[in-house]
Short mmCIF file of C-alpha atoms in Angstrom, two decimals:
data_model
loop_
_atom_site.label_atom_id
_atom_site.label_comp_id
_atom_site.label_asym_id
_atom_site.label_seq_id
_atom_site.Cartn_x
_atom_site.Cartn_y
_atom_site.Cartn_z
CA MET A 1 -0.02 -0.15 -0.46
CA ILE A 2 2.77 2.36 0.33
CA HIS A 3 4.21 2.17 -2.76
CA ARG A 4 0.69 2.49 -4.63
CA ARG A 5 0.72 5.32 -2.10
CA PHE A 6 3.65 6.96 -3.59
CA PHE A 7 2.88 6.09 -7.04
CA MET A 8 -0.62 7.56 -7.32
CA ILE A 9 0.58 11.07 -5.39
CA SER A 10 3.63 10.58 -7.94
CA ALA A 11 1.56 10.43 -10.84
CA ALA A 12 -0.62 13.32 -9.33
CA ALA A 13 2.32 15.76 -8.63
CA ALA A 14 3.36 15.05 -12.22
CA VAL A 15 -0.13 16.10 -13.78
CA ALA A 16 -0.42 19.02 -11.41
CA THR A 17 2.66 20.39 -13.12
CA PRO A 18 2.93 21.54 -15.95
CA SER A 19 -0.37 24.05 -14.39
CA LEU A 20 1.22 25.07 -12.04
CA ILE A 21 4.90 25.91 -13.43
CA ARG A 22 1.86 27.94 -15.97
CA ALA A 23 1.01 29.76 -12.62
CA GLN A 24 4.56 30.38 -11.12
CA SER A 25 5.45 32.25 -15.03
CA GLY A 26 2.38 34.07 -14.99
CA GLY A 27 3.10 35.13 -11.10
CA LEU A 28 6.87 36.29 -12.19
CA ASP A 29 6.47 37.43 -15.81
CA ALA A 30 3.95 39.88 -14.45
CA ALA A 31 6.51 40.90 -11.90
CA ILE A 32 9.44 41.31 -14.07
CA SER A 33 7.36 43.32 -16.59
CA GLY A 34 7.90 46.81 -15.57
CA LEU A 35 11.23 46.16 -14.45
CA SER A 36 12.62 47.44 -17.80
CA GLN A 37 16.70 47.19 -17.05
CA LEU A 38 15.96 44.10 -16.22
CA HIS A 39 17.96 40.85 -19.41
CA SER A 40 17.22 37.87 -17.66
CA LEU A 41 15.98 36.22 -14.51
CA GLN A 42 15.92 32.30 -13.86
CA VAL A 43 15.07 30.43 -10.52
CA GLN A 44 15.76 27.09 -9.62
CA GLN A 45 14.28 24.89 -6.87
CA GLY A 46 16.13 21.73 -5.85
CA ASP A 47 16.84 20.23 -9.50
CA GLU A 48 14.29 21.98 -11.73
CA VAL A 49 14.99 25.31 -13.50
CA ILE A 50 11.35 26.57 -12.53
CA TYR A 51 11.21 30.05 -14.87
CA ALA A 52 13.87 31.25 -17.19
CA ALA A 53 12.94 34.30 -19.10
CA ALA A 54 15.52 36.78 -21.01
CA PRO A 55 13.04 39.62 -22.60
CA ARG A 56 15.65 41.66 -23.62
CA GLY A 57 19.72 41.69 -24.14
CA PRO A 58 21.56 38.61 -24.93
CA GLY A 59 20.07 35.85 -23.70
CA LEU A 60 20.75 32.73 -21.38
CA ASP A 61 23.28 31.14 -23.35
CA ARG A 62 25.69 34.11 -24.24
CA ALA A 63 28.34 35.82 -21.84
CA ALA A 64 27.70 38.75 -19.37
CA ASN A 65 29.67 41.26 -17.42
CA ILE A 66 29.01 40.14 -14.50
CA LYS A 67 30.60 42.95 -12.74
CA SER A 68 30.70 43.07 -9.17
CA CYS A 69 29.72 39.55 -8.35
CA SER A 70 32.94 38.87 -9.21
CA LYS A 71 34.01 40.03 -5.44
CA SER A 72 32.06 36.79 -4.40
CA ILE A 73 34.11 34.42 -7.28
CA VAL A 74 37.31 35.20 -6.24
CA ALA A 75 36.12 35.44 -2.48
CA LEU A 76 35.04 31.25 -3.18
CA LEU A 77 38.85 30.88 -5.05
CA LEU A 78 40.07 32.30 -1.85
CA GLY A 79 38.62 29.33 0.47
CA SER A 80 39.45 26.69 -2.91
CA ALA A 81 43.36 27.87 -2.75
CA ILE A 82 42.79 27.85 1.44
CA ASP A 83 41.59 24.10 1.31
CA GLN A 84 44.14 23.58 -1.23
CA GLY A 85 47.08 25.04 1.40
CA ASP A 86 47.53 27.45 -1.21
CA ILE A 87 47.10 29.46 1.49
CA PRO A 88 47.67 28.99 5.00
CA SER A 89 44.45 30.20 6.13
CA VAL A 90 42.16 33.90 5.99
CA ASP A 91 44.90 35.12 8.93
CA ALA A 92 47.44 34.98 6.80
CA THR A 93 49.24 38.80 5.74
CA LEU A 94 50.15 40.21 2.52
CA GLY A 95 53.23 40.19 3.69
CA GLN A 96 53.63 36.60 3.90
CA VAL A 97 51.06 35.83 1.04
CA ALA A 98 51.50 38.30 -1.61
CA PRO A 99 55.38 40.15 -0.45
CA SER A 100 56.26 40.66 -3.80
CA ILE A 101 53.33 42.78 -4.65
CA LEU A 102 53.72 45.23 -2.14
CA PRO A 103 55.17 49.03 -3.93
CA ALA A 104 58.06 50.57 -2.35
CA ASN A 105 55.62 52.82 -1.78
CA ALA A 106 52.90 51.05 0.16
CA THR A 107 51.03 52.50 3.12
CA ASP A 108 52.28 51.87 6.62
CA GLY A 109 50.64 48.36 8.17
CA ALA A 110 49.54 47.62 4.32
CA ASP A 111 52.23 43.98 4.80
CA GLU A 112 49.44 43.10 7.51
CA ILE A 113 46.53 43.36 5.75
CA THR A 114 44.94 40.30 6.08
CA MET A 115 43.58 37.59 3.69
CA GLU A 116 40.18 37.86 5.65
CA ASP A 117 40.68 41.98 6.02
CA LEU A 118 40.93 41.73 1.97
CA VAL A 119 37.78 39.59 1.14
CA THR A 120 35.44 41.16 3.62
CA LEU A 121 36.29 44.65 2.15
CA ARG A 122 37.71 45.97 5.29
CA ALA A 123 41.73 46.77 4.51
CA GLY A 124 41.38 50.27 6.09
CA LEU A 125 42.70 51.70 3.21
CA GLU A 126 41.27 54.70 1.06
CA ARG A 127 38.80 53.09 -1.89
CA THR A 128 38.90 53.10 -5.02
CA SER A 129 35.45 52.98 -5.92
CA GLY A 130 33.11 55.07 -6.24
CA GLY A 131 34.21 58.26 -6.85
CA ASN A 132 37.78 57.29 -7.04
CA TYR A 133 37.72 54.07 -9.52
CA GLY A 134 38.27 56.21 -12.53
CA ALA A 135 41.61 57.55 -11.59
CA TRP A 136 42.74 54.03 -10.21
CA VAL A 137 41.67 52.07 -13.52
CA SER A 138 43.61 55.09 -15.15
CA SER A 139 46.67 54.95 -13.09
CA ARG A 140 50.06 52.75 -14.30
CA ASN A 141 49.96 50.58 -11.52
CA TRP A 142 46.97 49.02 -10.35
CA LEU A 143 48.00 47.19 -7.14
CA ALA A 144 50.47 50.32 -6.17
CA ASP A 145 47.83 52.70 -6.32
CA ALA A 146 45.61 50.49 -4.13
CA LEU A 147 48.55 49.52 -2.11
CA SER A 148 50.17 53.20 -0.91
CA ARG A 149 46.28 54.85 -0.64
CA PRO A 150 46.03 56.50 3.15
CA MET A 151 44.30 53.96 5.57
CA VAL A 152 41.20 55.73 6.47
CA ALA A 153 40.24 53.05 9.17
CA GLU A 154 41.81 49.98 10.81
CA PRO A 155 42.19 46.98 8.98
CA GLY A 156 39.28 44.17 10.16
CA GLY A 157 37.66 47.37 10.82
CA ARG A 158 34.35 48.85 9.43
CA MET A 159 33.04 47.83 5.47
CA LEU A 160 34.91 50.26 3.07
CA TYR A 161 33.63 48.78 -0.34
CA SER A 162 36.57 48.60 -2.50
CA THR A 163 37.41 46.95 -5.74
CA GLY A 164 40.96 47.82 -5.42
CA SER A 165 40.63 45.17 -1.82
CA THR A 166 39.36 42.21 -4.13
CA HIS A 167 41.98 43.51 -6.87
CA ILE A 168 44.78 42.92 -4.07
CA LEU A 169 43.62 39.50 -3.37
CA GLY A 170 42.93 38.36 -7.16
CA ALA A 171 47.24 39.15 -7.26
CA ALA A 172 47.58 37.81 -4.03
CA LEU A 173 45.86 34.69 -5.39
CA ALA A 174 47.52 34.32 -8.44
CA GLU A 175 51.27 34.84 -6.70
CA ALA A 176 50.22 32.30 -4.15
CA THR A 177 48.77 29.68 -6.71
CA GLY A 178 51.34 30.05 -9.41
CA GLN A 179 48.62 30.93 -11.61
CA SER A 180 46.63 34.35 -12.94
CA LEU A 181 43.10 34.50 -11.70
CA LEU A 182 41.39 33.20 -15.27
CA SER A 183 43.88 30.15 -14.68
CA LEU A 184 42.91 29.13 -11.62
CA ALA A 185 38.69 30.25 -11.89
CA ARG A 186 38.73 27.81 -15.00
CA ASP A 187 40.64 25.00 -12.85
CA ARG A 188 38.75 25.53 -9.79
CA LEU A 189 34.78 26.42 -10.96
CA GLY A 190 34.89 26.05 -14.56
CA ARG A 191 35.96 22.60 -15.05
CA PRO A 192 34.30 20.68 -12.30
CA MET A 193 31.26 23.03 -13.20
CA GLY A 194 31.21 22.89 -17.29
CA ILE A 195 30.99 26.49 -17.31
CA GLU A 196 32.81 28.34 -19.93
CA ILE A 197 34.96 31.45 -18.55
CA PRO A 198 36.35 33.78 -20.71
CA PRO A 199 39.27 35.77 -20.57
CA TRP A 200 38.76 39.19 -18.89
CA THR A 201 40.29 43.33 -18.11
CA ARG A 202 43.62 42.85 -16.81
CA ASP A 203 45.58 45.69 -15.22
CA PRO A 204 48.87 46.81 -16.88
CA GLN A 205 51.25 44.99 -15.01
CA GLY A 206 49.18 41.80 -16.62
CA TYR A 207 47.05 40.49 -13.39
CA TYR A 208 43.25 39.64 -14.37
CA MET A 209 41.08 41.81 -12.18
CA GLY A 210 39.55 40.97 -9.37
CA GLY A 211 36.63 42.42 -8.80
CA ASN A 212 35.31 43.67 -11.74
CA GLU A 213 34.53 42.73 -15.38
CA MET A 214 34.17 38.82 -15.44
CA ALA A 215 32.07 37.62 -17.43
CA LEU A 216 29.66 34.47 -17.48
CA ARG A 217 26.46 33.04 -19.42
CA PRO A 218 23.69 33.28 -17.17
CA ARG A 219 22.96 29.78 -17.25
CA ASP A 220 26.65 29.29 -15.23
CA MET A 221 25.73 32.08 -13.23
CA LEU A 222 22.37 29.97 -11.98
CA LYS A 223 25.12 26.58 -11.71
CA ILE A 224 26.78 29.46 -9.23
CA ALA A 225 24.32 29.76 -7.01
CA ALA A 226 23.16 26.41 -6.44
CA MET A 227 26.75 25.31 -6.22
CA VAL A 228 26.14 27.71 -2.86
CA ARG A 229 23.20 27.12 -1.73
CA ASP A 230 24.23 23.56 -1.98
CA ARG A 231 27.26 24.59 0.19
CA GLY A 232 29.51 23.98 -2.24
CA MET A 233 28.14 21.11 -3.87
CA TYR A 234 27.61 20.66 -7.71
CA ASP A 235 26.49 17.82 -9.67
CA GLY A 236 28.09 15.01 -7.02
CA THR A 237 31.36 16.41 -6.93
CA GLN A 238 32.48 19.01 -3.69
CA VAL A 239 33.73 22.28 -5.20
CA ILE A 240 34.38 24.12 -2.33
CA SER A 241 34.42 23.23 0.95
CA GLU A 242 31.05 22.84 3.13
CA ARG A 243 33.64 24.84 5.84
CA TRP A 244 34.23 27.78 3.30
CA ILE A 245 30.78 28.18 2.38
CA ALA A 246 29.66 27.94 6.16
CA GLU A 247 32.24 30.57 7.45
CA SER A 248 31.20 32.52 4.10
CA VAL A 249 28.00 33.37 5.52
CA LYS A 250 28.53 34.25 8.57
CA PRO A 251 28.13 37.94 8.82
CA ARG A 252 31.30 40.33 9.34
CA ALA A 253 30.16 43.64 7.94
CA ARG A 254 27.43 45.72 7.02
CA SER A 255 27.12 48.02 3.98
CA PRO A 256 26.56 51.76 5.02
CA TRP A 257 24.66 51.78 1.80
CA SER A 258 22.04 48.53 1.74
CA GLY A 259 22.34 47.42 4.89
CA LEU A 260 22.98 44.11 4.53
CA ALA A 261 24.95 41.82 5.63
CA TYR A 262 28.77 41.05 4.34
CA GLY A 263 30.64 37.65 4.84
CA TYR A 264 33.32 36.49 2.71
CA GLY A 265 32.44 38.21 -0.50
CA TRP A 266 28.86 37.82 -0.15
CA PHE A 267 25.71 39.62 0.87
CA LEU A 268 23.76 38.11 3.54
CA SER A 269 20.02 39.58 3.65
CA ASP A 270 17.33 39.23 6.82
CA THR A 271 15.14 36.99 4.50
CA GLY A 272 17.33 33.92 4.02
CA TYR A 273 19.53 35.01 0.96
CA ILE A 274 23.54 35.06 -0.18
CA LEU A 275 24.12 37.05 -2.75
CA GLY A 276 26.43 38.24 -5.32
CA ARG A 277 25.72 41.90 -6.37
CA GLY A 278 27.34 43.35 -9.52
CA TYR A 279 27.00 47.52 -10.67
CA GLY A 280 23.53 47.23 -12.74
CA GLY A 281 21.82 44.75 -11.16
CA GLN A 282 23.67 41.65 -11.74
CA ILE A 283 22.87 38.90 -8.95
CA ILE A 284 24.07 35.77 -8.30
CA ALA A 285 21.76 33.74 -5.60
CA ALA A 286 20.77 31.04 -3.60
CA HIS A 287 18.46 31.14 -0.77
CA PRO A 288 19.44 27.11 0.94
CA GLU A 289 16.18 27.34 3.02
CA ARG A 290 14.20 28.06 0.50
CA ASP A 291 16.12 25.30 -1.94
CA LEU A 292 16.51 28.33 -4.43
CA ALA A 293 19.34 29.50 -7.12
CA VAL A 294 18.91 32.31 -8.98
CA ALA A 295 20.55 34.20 -11.21
CA ILE A 296 20.09 37.99 -12.55
CA THR A 297 21.51 39.94 -15.14
CA SER A 298 20.79 43.71 -15.97
CA ASP A 299 21.78 46.32 -18.20
CA PRO A 300 25.65 46.39 -17.62
CA MET A 301 25.24 49.92 -18.25
CA GLN A 302 23.00 51.57 -15.63
CA PRO A 303 23.02 52.24 -12.00
CA ALA A 304 20.96 49.77 -9.53
CA ARG A 305 21.35 51.55 -6.01
CA SER A 306 19.99 50.40 -3.36
CA GLY A 307 17.02 53.26 -2.97
CA GLY A 308 16.59 52.49 -6.62
CA TYR A 309 16.43 49.19 -9.05
CA PHE A 310 18.76 47.04 -6.62
CA GLY A 311 16.07 47.58 -4.34
CA ASP A 312 12.93 47.11 -7.51
CA LEU A 313 15.21 43.01 -7.73
CA MET A 314 15.22 42.67 -3.62
CA GLN A 315 11.27 42.98 -3.84
CA LEU A 316 11.52 40.68 -6.45
CA LEU A 317 13.53 38.07 -4.59
CA GLU A 318 12.16 38.23 -1.57
CA GLY A 319 8.50 38.70 -2.57
CA PRO A 320 7.36 36.91 -6.19
CA VAL A 321 10.57 34.70 -6.64
CA LEU A 322 9.98 33.50 -2.37
CA SER A 323 6.32 33.16 -2.98
CA VAL A 324 6.73 30.46 -6.32
CA SER A 325 9.02 28.23 -3.39
#
């Protein structure tokens, strides 16, 4: 009787699934109809993609600039480097891990900045993002520019959102592993997950940019979201250790703009989302409690402020997306 009952429930579910998916699709279609910047939305529950739409942009199978979601990718690569013994721990300092990238005029104390300070955006150095971004990427040496900026906070103190910090981390990873950041990303994420990772912007010294300008196909963004949701596991392979994922989602800082908590390269919402966030409205999101993985791409040339379009995306995630699960 148990087997018969299971079969009847399964059969009924199979019959109901198409109408359920149509209902979910209709609700999400309506929810995104007014989001003119949105290029694509994918929602996966468990192993099933329950919604996928690309009303604008290049679609789901062409690489999209994920902007600062790159910071979340670099954070995963730090975890891999620690797990594989390339770097001893998050407490290792820049002077220990990659002394060669420290310029002669480095700010006092720069060599004592830890990997944790960098991955949590609490390096203490003056930001290279915001109004300082243009001058930084126009400089002749991005690392020297970032590492010679004044200390405006105690390392390990308040969050200072700065792509320069993640670029320093990416260069440190390259020095510690003997691989370029591109090679490392392909080796540690691309190969085990079947993800295509094309080359992206490099600095004048040849280091791939850490923290911005990476490109992934939206379908591959969804794979990353599912892997993070599943505690580092993807398709039966432990890509990133469960321990690192668990440490990554512990709040260690808080954004002064969005109010979201921040772990090791990932924003953390009060509603249970783990979020990679990029300029313009690029999002890689996991919600372990609801067994959800979400990928969103948007127009990369338009801003997405916490009080504007990004706020709209958070309402989408916390409302219609959660309601389908």
